[in-house]
Amino acid sequence: MASKFGMAGGIPERRVRPIWDAIDSRQFKNALKLSASLLTKFPNSPYALALKAVILERMGKSGEALSVCLSAKELLFTNDSVLVDELTLSTIQIVFQRLDHLDLATSCYEHACGKFPNNLEVMMGLFNCYVREYSFVKQQQTAIKMYKIVGEERFLLWAVCSIQLQVFCGNGGEKLLLLAEGLLKKHIASHSLHEPEALIVYISILEQQAKYGDALEILSGKLGSLLAIEVDRLRVQGRLLARAGDYVTAADVYQKVLESCPDDWESFLHYLDCLLEDGSCWCNESLNDSVHPPKKEQCNSSHLTDEVFISRLSNASAFAHKLQAEAGNDFIRCPYLANLEIERRKHLQGRGDDDKLMEALMQYFFRFGHLACFASDIEGFLQVLPLVKKEIFLEKLIKNCDSLPAVPTKFLGQSISIFKIEELIGSMFKIPVVELEGSAIRMGQMYCKNLPLSKDLDQQESMHGEELLTMACNVLVQLFWRTRELGYLLEAIMILELGLTIRRYVWQYKILLVHLYSYLGAYSLSYEWYKSLEVKNILLESVSHHILPQMLVSPLWVDLNDVLKDYLKFMDDHLKESADLTSVAYRHRNYSKVVEFVQFKERLQHSSQYLMARLEAPILQLKLKANNIEEEEGILESLKCGVHFPEFSCEVGSKSLTFNEDMESRPWWTPIPDKNYLFEPFKSVSFCPRENLQQQRKGREANVRTAIEKRSLVPRMIYLSIQCASASLKENIEANGSMCNPKMFSELRLLLERYATILGFPFNDAIEIVVGASSGQKSSEAFYSDTVDWLNFAVFLNAWNLSSHELGLSDEDGSRPGTWHIVNSLLERYILEKVRSMGPENSSLGCDLPTLVQLVSEPLAWHGLIIQSCVRSTLPPGKRKKKSGAGAADQSNSPISNAVRHSIQSLCSIVEEIMKWLRVQIKKPEDENVEIILSSFQRKSESEGPGQVFQVLQDLISSASDVELGDQICQALKPWSHIDVARKLVTGQRKVLSEFLHICDSKFQLLRSLKQQI
C-alpha cells in the first residue's frame, strides 16, 4: 500500500517534482505539458491523472478537471493493480474539494479504507473528509477505529470532540456525554492523560453533565498538574465550586486569583457573586454565548438577611482596599471599580446609598477620568442612579474638573470624559438649543487648542482629543433634528471632512460621514468613505451594516453589486473553508477550539445579514435585467425559477437568527439599520434615544424574519406572473399548442395569500385595501410604510387575475381585466405623489429618493415584465413582427390588448414625469447649489445658528503655523477648502440622480418599443 522510498504515488519522485515546481510558480502551461508527458509513460496511474486535474483546476478549467479527476477515481475503484496511497488520495481530494464535490473525495477514502482497513494514514484522511462534511457521527466512528488500532490519546480525544459536536451542533442527546465520559475514564485507568487540552475536555464533559464534584476531584488529583499555570487552574476550580453551590470555598479560590491578578475584573465579579451566593451568572445560557455575554442587571441575593448581606459586602470592600494598597499604581483599575460594583449591588438589592455611589464615582474620576475608557467603565453604575442624582453628579464633575491641576493631556482626557457623561445620561437632549450650540463650540475650541499636543505623532497614531470632533458632530446632528436647519448637518460634514484631512485614519469620522452623506442622498460619497475603511475578512460581517441597507435602496446598482459580491464571497468562502480550521485544531491537539470553530461557523451560517444578502443578490440581478424579458428568464432559469426561495424562508423560520453586527459603532440617530430618528420629528426635550436602544434591538429578529420571508417570495412570484400573463392570451395558447400549467395559477394564489399574511391581512382584506387605495376611497397612508410591498402585491395580483377569473373586477367599460386599472392607478398615485412631495430642493433626497427608486425598480419593473410577456404573446413564435390580417385586428382590439396598451401609456407618463423632475435637478448650475450649501452655515453677523463650530475651525486654518502645529498638520490644512467639500457633495448627489435618470430612461425606451409593437 505505502509508496516506496523515492516514489510518489507509485511514480519516481524525480518525474513528479518538476510538475509541482511548475504549479507552485504558476507556470501552468509548462506544468500541463510535463503532465501530458508523464501520462504517456504512466497512463494507468491515478496519481498522474490527479496531478493533471490539479493543473486544470488551477487554470480555471473546472469541467475538464472534474472529468480527469473522475477518471482517476474510476481507476482507483476498478483497477486492483494500481497503487492506492495517501498522496494519491489527498491529491484527488484537493481537486474534488475545490470543485465542491466533497462527497466524491470521501467515497475515494472510504474505498481505500475498505481495501486497507488498518492503514492509519488513510483513516486520518477519511476522518478529515468527515470533518469537512460535518458528519459528526462518522467522525466519531472513524476516530474510535483509529484509537482501537494504536491506542493513542489524540484519537480518543477526536472521538470525544465528535461526540460533543453531536450534542452541541447536531441532533445527539446529552446521553452521548455519558459515552464520552466512559471512554475517557477507561483510557485514564490504563494510560492516564498527558495533555492539558485533554484535561480541559474531560472537565467540560463532566461539567456539561453537572458532575461538578467529579470534575473537582479530577482537578485536585494528579491530572490537575497538567494545568501548569496555577491561576488558570484556580479559575477552573472556582467556577466548578460555584456551579456546585459551594460558594464559600469558591470565594476563597477567587480571592487567591485576585491576589495573583489584581486587574482580573471578571474574577472579581465572580468573587462577589460567590460572597452573595448569586449563581445566576453560571447558568448554561450565559456560558454558551461568548459573543454577546449577558449584562447583570439584577442581584439574586434576596435570600440573605440584611445583616449577612452588609457583612459580606463589607468583607469585599476591605479586600478591595487591600488590593488597592498593594497595586500602588494608576494603571490597575479593577480594585477601584470594585468599590463601584459593591455600591451597585447594594442598589440592586434595594439597600443602596446614592451619595456613597456618587462619591465612589467621583473618586474613580479623580484617578481614571483622563482615560478614554472612563465613560464606558462607569456606564453600568450610572444606570442605577435616578435622573436627578445623575445630573448632580455631572455638575460635581464639571466643578471639580476645572479646579484639578493636571498636565494638558490629562485635563483634556477629563474634559472629554465629562462630555461623554453628558451624552450617557441624556442631558444634551434636554438643554435649550443655545446651550447645546455652546457645547459644540466648546468642543471645537478644545480640539483646536489641544491640536499642538499631536504635532509630533505619526500619521497613523490616534490624536489627542480626536473624539471631540465626533462628539461635536453628534451635537450638531441633534441641533438639526431639533431645528430642521440643514446648516447644522452640513456643518457636521465640514468638521468631519476637515478632521480627516488632518488624520486620514480615524474610522469614527468615516462612519459618521457614511451615514450623513446617506441621509443627504449622496450615496456615492457614502460608498467612497466606506471603501476607505478597507473592510476585509470577518469585519465584512460586523461592519457591512453601515453601508448595505442604504445601497439596497439606492440607484447605484453597480456599487451595490460589488458590496454584495464581496460580502457573499467572503461568507461563502469562509463557510466552505472553516472546516479546514477545525482539521488544523484536531491535528494540533487544540481540542477546545474544535467546538468553538464549528459553533462560530454555525453562527455565521445563521447570520441575519447573510441570509438577507443571499436574497437581495439575485433580486438585484432581476432588477438589472428587467428591461429584457428573455434575459430576465435566463436569470430566473439560473435561479431554478425561484422555486427554492420560499423553501429557504421556511427553513429560516425554524432556526434562530444571529446578529453579528457591531451596533455600538453606529451613530446615535440610527441605532439599528431600519431606524433613523432624523426622518422623524423631534419628540420632546426629555427624549433620549439611548434609553430605547436595547428595546429596539430586541425587536429586530421578528422584523428581519418577516423581511426575509417577504423577499424570498419575490423571485418565484415574478416567474409565475410572467407565465400566467403569457397563458392569458388564447391566441398565444393556440399558436404554441400549449397552455400554462394550472398548478402555476394555484401556486401563485397561495404565494399571494402568504404575502398578504406577511403584510398583516387576510387575502380578501388585502384585495379590498388595494382596490380602495387605487380608487381614492382610502388615504395615501393606507399602506403605511410598506408602499413598495403593497404595490408588488397589486402587480402580482393582476398577473394572477388575468387567467384566474376569480376576482370579478372590471374596468369602467365593463371589460374583465380591471386589475390593470388598479395597478396603473396605484403606481401613478404613489410615484407621482412622491415626486411632487420632494420639491425643488435636494435636502430630502436621502428620505424620499430611496422610496422612489424602489417603486420604479420593483413594482413598476415587475409590471413592465408582465406587459412584456403579454406583448410577446401577441407575436408569432420566434418572430418580432405582429400577425397580419383579421386575427391581428381581433387580437389588437381584445380587452387584454387594450388594457396592456393603456398600462404602457400610463407607465410612460409616470416615467416621463420622474425624468422631467430629475433633469431639472441635474441641470441646476453647480455653483448655485454650492452657494446654497455654503450660505446655510456661513453667517458672519449672527451669534446664533449654524456655522459657529465651523468658524472656530476656520480660524485655526487661517492662523496655523508650522512651529505651533508641526509640519505634518500644517501641510494637511493648507490645501483644504470647504468650498471643495460643498462641491463634492453637489457632485455626489448629482451622480446619484444621474444613475436614477439612466434607470428611468431605459424603462422609458422599453415602454416606447412596447407601444410600437402592440
mmCIF file of C-alpha atoms in Angstrom, residues 328-584:
data_model
loop_
_atom_site.group_PDB
_atom_site.id
_atom_site.type_symbol
_atom_site.label_atom_id
_atom_site.label_comp_id
_atom_site.label_asym_id
_atom_site.label_seq_id
_atom_site.Cartn_x
_atom_site.Cartn_y
_atom_site.Cartn_z
ATOM 1 C CA GLY A 328 0.271 51.067 44.105
ATOM 2 C CA ASN A 329 -0.112 52.480 40.558
ATOM 3 C CA ASP A 330 -2.647 54.234 38.352
ATOM 4 C CA PHE A 331 -2.838 51.508 35.699
ATOM 5 C CA ILE A 332 -4.780 48.804 37.553
ATOM 6 C CA ARG A 333 -8.475 49.724 37.548
ATOM 7 C CA CYS A 334 -10.172 46.597 38.916
ATOM 8 C CA PRO A 335 -9.684 47.320 42.675
ATOM 9 C CA TYR A 336 -11.222 50.778 42.198
ATOM 10 C CA LEU A 337 -14.077 49.549 40.020
ATOM 11 C CA ALA A 338 -14.717 47.071 42.836
ATOM 12 C CA ASN A 339 -15.923 49.878 45.116
ATOM 13 C CA LEU A 340 -18.415 50.943 42.441
ATOM 14 C CA GLU A 341 -19.667 47.393 41.933
ATOM 15 C CA ILE A 342 -20.167 46.918 45.680
ATOM 16 C CA GLU A 343 -22.305 50.058 45.840
ATOM 17 C CA ARG A 344 -24.212 48.971 42.727
ATOM 18 C CA ARG A 345 -25.039 45.592 44.290
ATOM 19 C CA LYS A 346 -26.482 47.432 47.271
ATOM 20 C CA HIS A 347 -28.715 49.440 44.920
ATOM 21 C CA LEU A 348 -29.857 46.328 43.068
ATOM 22 C CA GLN A 349 -30.842 44.806 46.403
ATOM 23 C CA GLY A 350 -32.706 47.976 47.420
ATOM 24 C CA ARG A 351 -30.168 48.877 50.134
ATOM 25 C CA GLY A 352 -28.085 51.430 48.272
ATOM 26 C CA ASP A 353 -26.999 54.944 49.146
ATOM 27 C CA ASP A 354 -26.950 57.318 46.170
ATOM 28 C CA ASP A 355 -24.482 59.665 47.825
ATOM 29 C CA LYS A 356 -21.978 56.892 48.551
ATOM 30 C CA LEU A 357 -22.144 55.673 44.946
ATOM 31 C CA MET A 358 -21.681 59.239 43.683
ATOM 32 C CA GLU A 359 -18.675 59.693 45.969
ATOM 33 C CA ALA A 360 -17.164 56.420 44.694
ATOM 34 C CA LEU A 361 -17.745 57.612 41.130
ATOM 35 C CA MET A 362 -16.014 60.915 41.921
ATOM 36 C CA GLN A 363 -13.015 59.107 43.384
ATOM 37 C CA TYR A 364 -12.816 56.947 40.289
ATOM 38 C CA PHE A 365 -12.924 60.091 38.142
ATOM 39 C CA PHE A 366 -10.067 61.698 40.068
ATOM 40 C CA ARG A 367 -7.897 58.668 39.404
ATOM 41 C CA PHE A 368 -9.003 57.465 35.936
ATOM 42 C CA GLY A 369 -11.121 60.277 34.476
ATOM 43 C CA HIS A 370 -8.472 61.084 31.894
ATOM 44 C CA LEU A 371 -8.693 57.643 30.286
ATOM 45 C CA ALA A 372 -10.706 57.131 27.082
ATOM 46 C CA CYS A 373 -12.448 54.150 28.714
ATOM 47 C CA PHE A 374 -13.728 56.114 31.732
ATOM 48 C CA ALA A 375 -17.273 56.695 30.428
ATOM 49 C CA SER A 376 -17.757 53.074 29.334
ATOM 50 C CA ASP A 377 -16.315 51.914 32.695
ATOM 51 C CA ILE A 378 -18.962 53.726 34.742
ATOM 52 C CA GLU A 379 -21.943 53.444 32.359
ATOM 53 C CA GLY A 380 -23.414 50.430 34.163
ATOM 54 C CA PHE A 381 -23.042 52.103 37.561
ATOM 55 C CA LEU A 382 -24.712 55.325 36.426
ATOM 56 C CA GLN A 383 -27.801 53.377 35.337
ATOM 57 C CA VAL A 384 -28.802 52.571 38.930
ATOM 58 C CA LEU A 385 -28.875 56.252 39.915
ATOM 59 C CA PRO A 386 -32.088 58.279 39.496
ATOM 60 C CA LEU A 387 -32.001 61.026 36.865
ATOM 61 C CA VAL A 388 -31.736 63.854 39.412
ATOM 62 C CA LYS A 389 -28.667 62.265 41.026
ATOM 63 C CA LYS A 390 -27.067 61.746 37.629
ATOM 64 C CA GLU A 391 -27.402 65.469 36.922
ATOM 65 C CA ILE A 392 -25.966 66.374 40.343
ATOM 66 C CA PHE A 393 -23.032 64.036 39.681
ATOM 67 C CA LEU A 394 -22.427 65.745 36.322
ATOM 68 C CA GLU A 395 -22.431 69.164 37.990
ATOM 69 C CA LYS A 396 -19.850 67.945 40.516
ATOM 70 C CA LEU A 397 -17.654 66.613 37.706
ATOM 71 C CA ILE A 398 -17.717 69.945 35.872
ATOM 72 C CA LYS A 399 -16.983 71.886 39.071
ATOM 73 C CA ASN A 400 -14.102 69.659 40.170
ATOM 74 C CA CYS A 401 -12.520 69.287 36.744
ATOM 75 C CA ASP A 402 -11.719 72.996 36.500
ATOM 76 C CA SER A 403 -10.105 73.021 39.953
ATOM 77 C CA LEU A 404 -7.911 69.947 39.389
ATOM 78 C CA PRO A 405 -4.290 70.722 38.494
ATOM 79 C CA ALA A 406 -3.321 68.408 35.663
ATOM 80 C CA VAL A 407 -0.949 68.096 32.741
ATOM 81 C CA PRO A 408 -2.567 69.141 29.437
ATOM 82 C CA THR A 409 -3.222 65.595 28.195
ATOM 83 C CA LYS A 410 -4.878 64.569 31.492
ATOM 84 C CA PHE A 411 -7.003 67.707 31.609
ATOM 85 C CA LEU A 412 -8.056 67.102 28.021
ATOM 86 C CA GLY A 413 -8.967 63.495 28.826
ATOM 87 C CA GLN A 414 -11.039 64.553 31.835
ATOM 88 C CA SER A 415 -12.877 67.188 29.790
ATOM 89 C CA ILE A 416 -13.683 64.640 27.087
ATOM 90 C CA SER A 417 -14.947 62.228 29.753
ATOM 91 C CA ILE A 418 -17.340 64.882 31.057
ATOM 92 C CA PHE A 419 -18.744 65.432 27.565
ATOM 93 C CA LYS A 420 -19.219 61.655 27.261
ATOM 94 C CA ILE A 421 -21.077 61.524 30.585
ATOM 95 C CA GLU A 422 -23.395 64.267 29.305
ATOM 96 C CA GLU A 423 -24.165 62.028 26.316
ATOM 97 C CA LEU A 424 -24.644 58.969 28.537
ATOM 98 C CA ILE A 425 -27.195 60.500 30.888
ATOM 99 C CA GLY A 426 -29.038 62.265 28.043
ATOM 100 C CA SER A 427 -28.666 65.772 29.425
ATOM 101 C CA MET A 428 -27.840 67.113 25.970
ATOM 102 C CA PHE A 429 -31.337 66.168 24.838
ATOM 103 C CA LYS A 430 -32.836 68.429 27.486
ATOM 104 C CA ILE A 431 -30.836 71.644 27.425
ATOM 105 C CA PRO A 432 -32.002 74.568 25.241
ATOM 106 C CA VAL A 433 -30.698 74.942 21.696
ATOM 107 C CA VAL A 434 -28.479 77.893 22.634
ATOM 108 C CA GLU A 435 -26.722 75.894 25.360
ATOM 109 C CA LEU A 436 -26.368 72.935 23.016
ATOM 110 C CA GLU A 437 -24.677 75.195 20.475
ATOM 111 C CA GLY A 438 -22.367 76.372 23.250
ATOM 112 C CA SER A 439 -21.352 72.773 23.999
ATOM 113 C CA ALA A 440 -20.496 72.148 20.342
ATOM 114 C CA ILE A 441 -18.464 75.383 20.213
ATOM 115 C CA ARG A 442 -16.513 74.414 23.347
ATOM 116 C CA MET A 443 -15.732 71.031 21.806
ATOM 117 C CA GLY A 444 -14.406 72.721 18.656
ATOM 118 C CA GLN A 445 -12.342 75.206 20.646
ATOM 119 C CA MET A 446 -10.904 72.440 22.820
ATOM 120 C CA TYR A 447 -9.966 70.443 19.709
ATOM 121 C CA CYS A 448 -8.125 73.421 18.199
ATOM 122 C CA LYS A 449 -6.447 74.375 21.485
ATOM 123 C CA ASN A 450 -5.038 70.865 22.012
ATOM 124 C CA LEU A 451 -4.043 70.173 18.422
ATOM 125 C CA PRO A 452 -0.379 71.124 19.146
ATOM 126 C CA LEU A 453 -0.179 68.142 21.536
ATOM 127 C CA SER A 454 -0.308 65.841 18.488
ATOM 128 C CA LYS A 455 2.213 67.621 16.279
ATOM 129 C CA ASP A 456 4.958 65.033 16.818
ATOM 130 C CA LEU A 457 2.721 61.963 16.477
ATOM 131 C CA ASP A 458 2.873 59.634 13.492
ATOM 132 C CA GLN A 459 0.104 59.941 10.878
ATOM 133 C CA GLN A 460 -1.387 56.603 11.930
ATOM 134 C CA GLU A 461 -1.341 57.312 15.665
ATOM 135 C CA SER A 462 -4.504 58.458 17.421
ATOM 136 C CA MET A 463 -4.516 62.188 18.099
ATOM 137 C CA HIS A 464 -5.109 63.731 21.472
ATOM 138 C CA GLY A 465 -8.727 64.871 21.542
ATOM 139 C CA GLU A 466 -9.821 63.399 18.199
ATOM 140 C CA GLU A 467 -13.061 62.265 19.913
ATOM 141 C CA LEU A 468 -14.067 65.917 20.290
ATOM 142 C CA LEU A 469 -14.981 66.221 16.616
ATOM 143 C CA THR A 470 -17.081 63.048 16.856
ATOM 144 C CA MET A 471 -18.980 64.488 19.838
ATOM 145 C CA ALA A 472 -19.331 67.900 18.175
ATOM 146 C CA CYS A 473 -20.791 66.161 15.129
ATOM 147 C CA ASN A 474 -23.301 64.317 17.338
ATOM 148 C CA VAL A 475 -24.380 67.624 18.905
ATOM 149 C CA LEU A 476 -24.730 69.335 15.509
ATOM 150 C CA VAL A 477 -26.859 66.465 14.196
ATOM 151 C CA GLN A 478 -29.076 66.798 17.253
ATOM 152 C CA LEU A 479 -29.388 70.544 16.595
ATOM 153 C CA PHE A 480 -30.505 69.725 13.059
ATOM 154 C CA TRP A 481 -33.051 67.233 14.423
ATOM 155 C CA ARG A 482 -34.458 69.860 16.749
ATOM 156 C CA THR A 483 -34.476 72.883 14.448
ATOM 157 C CA ARG A 484 -34.559 71.302 10.955
ATOM 158 C CA GLU A 485 -31.921 73.846 9.886
ATOM 159 C CA LEU A 486 -29.888 71.990 7.273
ATOM 160 C CA GLY A 487 -26.851 74.141 8.012
ATOM 161 C CA TYR A 488 -26.124 72.166 11.188
ATOM 162 C CA LEU A 489 -25.936 68.925 9.240
ATOM 163 C CA LEU A 490 -23.675 70.441 6.583
ATOM 164 C CA GLU A 491 -21.503 71.958 9.307
ATOM 165 C CA ALA A 492 -21.109 68.477 10.849
ATOM 166 C CA ILE A 493 -19.934 67.179 7.460
ATOM 167 C CA MET A 494 -17.443 70.037 7.145
ATOM 168 C CA ILE A 495 -15.776 69.451 10.511
ATOM 169 C CA LEU A 496 -15.514 65.691 9.884
ATOM 170 C CA GLU A 497 -14.009 66.243 6.434
ATOM 171 C CA LEU A 498 -11.520 68.665 7.998
ATOM 172 C CA GLY A 499 -10.717 66.143 10.735
ATOM 173 C CA LEU A 500 -9.991 63.507 8.098
ATOM 174 C CA THR A 501 -7.748 65.933 6.247
ATOM 175 C CA ILE A 502 -5.634 66.169 9.398
ATOM 176 C CA ARG A 503 -5.845 62.433 10.148
ATOM 177 C CA ARG A 504 -6.989 60.095 7.359
ATOM 178 C CA TYR A 505 -7.245 57.010 9.572
ATOM 179 C CA VAL A 506 -9.937 57.992 12.092
ATOM 180 C CA TRP A 507 -12.562 55.341 11.380
ATOM 181 C CA GLN A 508 -15.160 57.007 13.636
ATOM 182 C CA TYR A 509 -15.212 60.101 11.379
ATOM 183 C CA LYS A 510 -15.609 57.936 8.287
ATOM 184 C CA ILE A 511 -18.562 56.006 9.686
ATOM 185 C CA LEU A 512 -20.319 59.241 10.650
ATOM 186 C CA LEU A 513 -19.774 60.582 7.125
ATOM 187 C CA VAL A 514 -21.138 57.354 5.612
ATOM 188 C CA HIS A 515 -24.422 57.942 7.452
ATOM 189 C CA LEU A 516 -24.578 61.726 6.970
ATOM 190 C CA TYR A 517 -23.981 61.534 3.224
ATOM 191 C CA SER A 518 -26.545 58.725 3.027
ATOM 192 C CA TYR A 519 -29.115 60.933 4.739
ATOM 193 C CA LEU A 520 -28.487 63.637 2.128
ATOM 194 C CA GLY A 521 -28.793 61.125 -0.714
ATOM 195 C CA ALA A 522 -25.102 61.336 -1.719
ATOM 196 C CA TYR A 523 -24.722 57.550 -1.719
ATOM 197 C CA SER A 524 -21.666 57.664 -3.969
ATOM 198 C CA LEU A 525 -19.782 59.633 -1.294
ATOM 199 C CA SER A 526 -21.030 57.275 1.412
ATOM 200 C CA TYR A 527 -19.673 54.366 -0.568
ATOM 201 C CA GLU A 528 -16.313 56.095 -1.121
ATOM 202 C CA TRP A 529 -15.849 56.655 2.605
ATOM 203 C CA TYR A 530 -16.953 53.111 3.348
ATOM 204 C CA LYS A 531 -14.364 51.770 0.893
ATOM 205 C CA SER A 532 -11.693 53.875 2.604
ATOM 206 C CA LEU A 533 -12.339 51.838 5.766
ATOM 207 C CA GLU A 534 -10.798 48.885 3.874
ATOM 208 C CA VAL A 535 -13.186 46.406 5.474
ATOM 209 C CA LYS A 536 -11.939 42.858 4.990
ATOM 210 C CA ASN A 537 -12.433 39.312 6.234
ATOM 211 C CA ILE A 538 -14.711 38.881 9.268
ATOM 212 C CA LEU A 539 -15.197 42.668 9.523
ATOM 213 C CA LEU A 540 -17.377 42.343 6.416
ATOM 214 C CA GLU A 541 -19.902 40.589 8.662
ATOM 215 C CA SER A 542 -19.701 43.064 11.548
ATOM 216 C CA VAL A 543 -19.260 46.373 9.637
ATOM 217 C CA SER A 544 -21.201 45.996 6.336
ATOM 218 C CA HIS A 545 -24.413 47.122 8.053
ATOM 219 C CA HIS A 546 -23.129 50.696 7.809
ATOM 220 C CA ILE A 547 -23.494 50.722 4.008
ATOM 221 C CA LEU A 548 -25.520 47.725 2.807
ATOM 222 C CA PRO A 549 -29.059 48.899 3.815
ATOM 223 C CA GLN A 550 -28.553 52.287 2.117
ATOM 224 C CA MET A 551 -27.116 50.780 -1.035
ATOM 225 C CA LEU A 552 -30.025 48.342 -1.324
ATOM 226 C CA VAL A 553 -32.401 51.286 -1.846
ATOM 227 C CA SER A 554 -30.069 53.443 -3.940
ATOM 228 C CA PRO A 555 -29.822 53.554 -7.758
ATOM 229 C CA LEU A 556 -26.074 52.733 -7.620
ATOM 230 C CA TRP A 557 -26.602 49.154 -8.710
ATOM 231 C CA VAL A 558 -23.027 48.552 -9.881
ATOM 232 C CA ASP A 559 -21.648 49.576 -6.480
ATOM 233 C CA LEU A 560 -24.359 47.572 -4.706
ATOM 234 C CA ASN A 561 -23.421 44.540 -6.760
ATOM 235 C CA ASP A 562 -19.783 44.973 -5.640
ATOM 236 C CA VAL A 563 -20.801 45.257 -1.963
ATOM 237 C CA LEU A 564 -22.973 42.135 -2.137
ATOM 238 C CA LYS A 565 -20.421 40.196 -4.180
ATOM 239 C CA ASP A 566 -17.531 40.957 -1.792
ATOM 240 C CA TYR A 567 -19.608 40.167 1.278
ATOM 241 C CA LEU A 568 -21.090 36.933 -0.079
ATOM 242 C CA LYS A 569 -17.733 35.783 -1.438
ATOM 243 C CA PHE A 570 -16.130 36.122 1.971
ATOM 244 C CA MET A 571 -19.030 34.432 3.749
ATOM 245 C CA ASP A 572 -19.306 31.574 1.245
ATOM 246 C CA ASP A 573 -15.538 31.035 1.198
ATOM 247 C CA HIS A 574 -15.335 31.089 4.975
ATOM 248 C CA LEU A 575 -18.197 28.634 5.375
ATOM 249 C CA LYS A 576 -16.576 26.417 2.764
ATOM 250 C CA GLU A 577 -13.111 26.594 4.307
ATOM 251 C CA SER A 578 -13.962 26.815 8.004
ATOM 252 C CA ALA A 579 -13.759 23.030 8.271
ATOM 253 C CA ASP A 580 -10.061 23.322 7.419
ATOM 254 C CA LEU A 581 -9.601 25.313 10.636
ATOM 255 C CA THR A 582 -11.312 22.517 12.535
ATOM 256 C CA SER A 583 -8.974 19.985 10.902
ATOM 257 C CA VAL A 584 -5.977 22.077 11.970
#
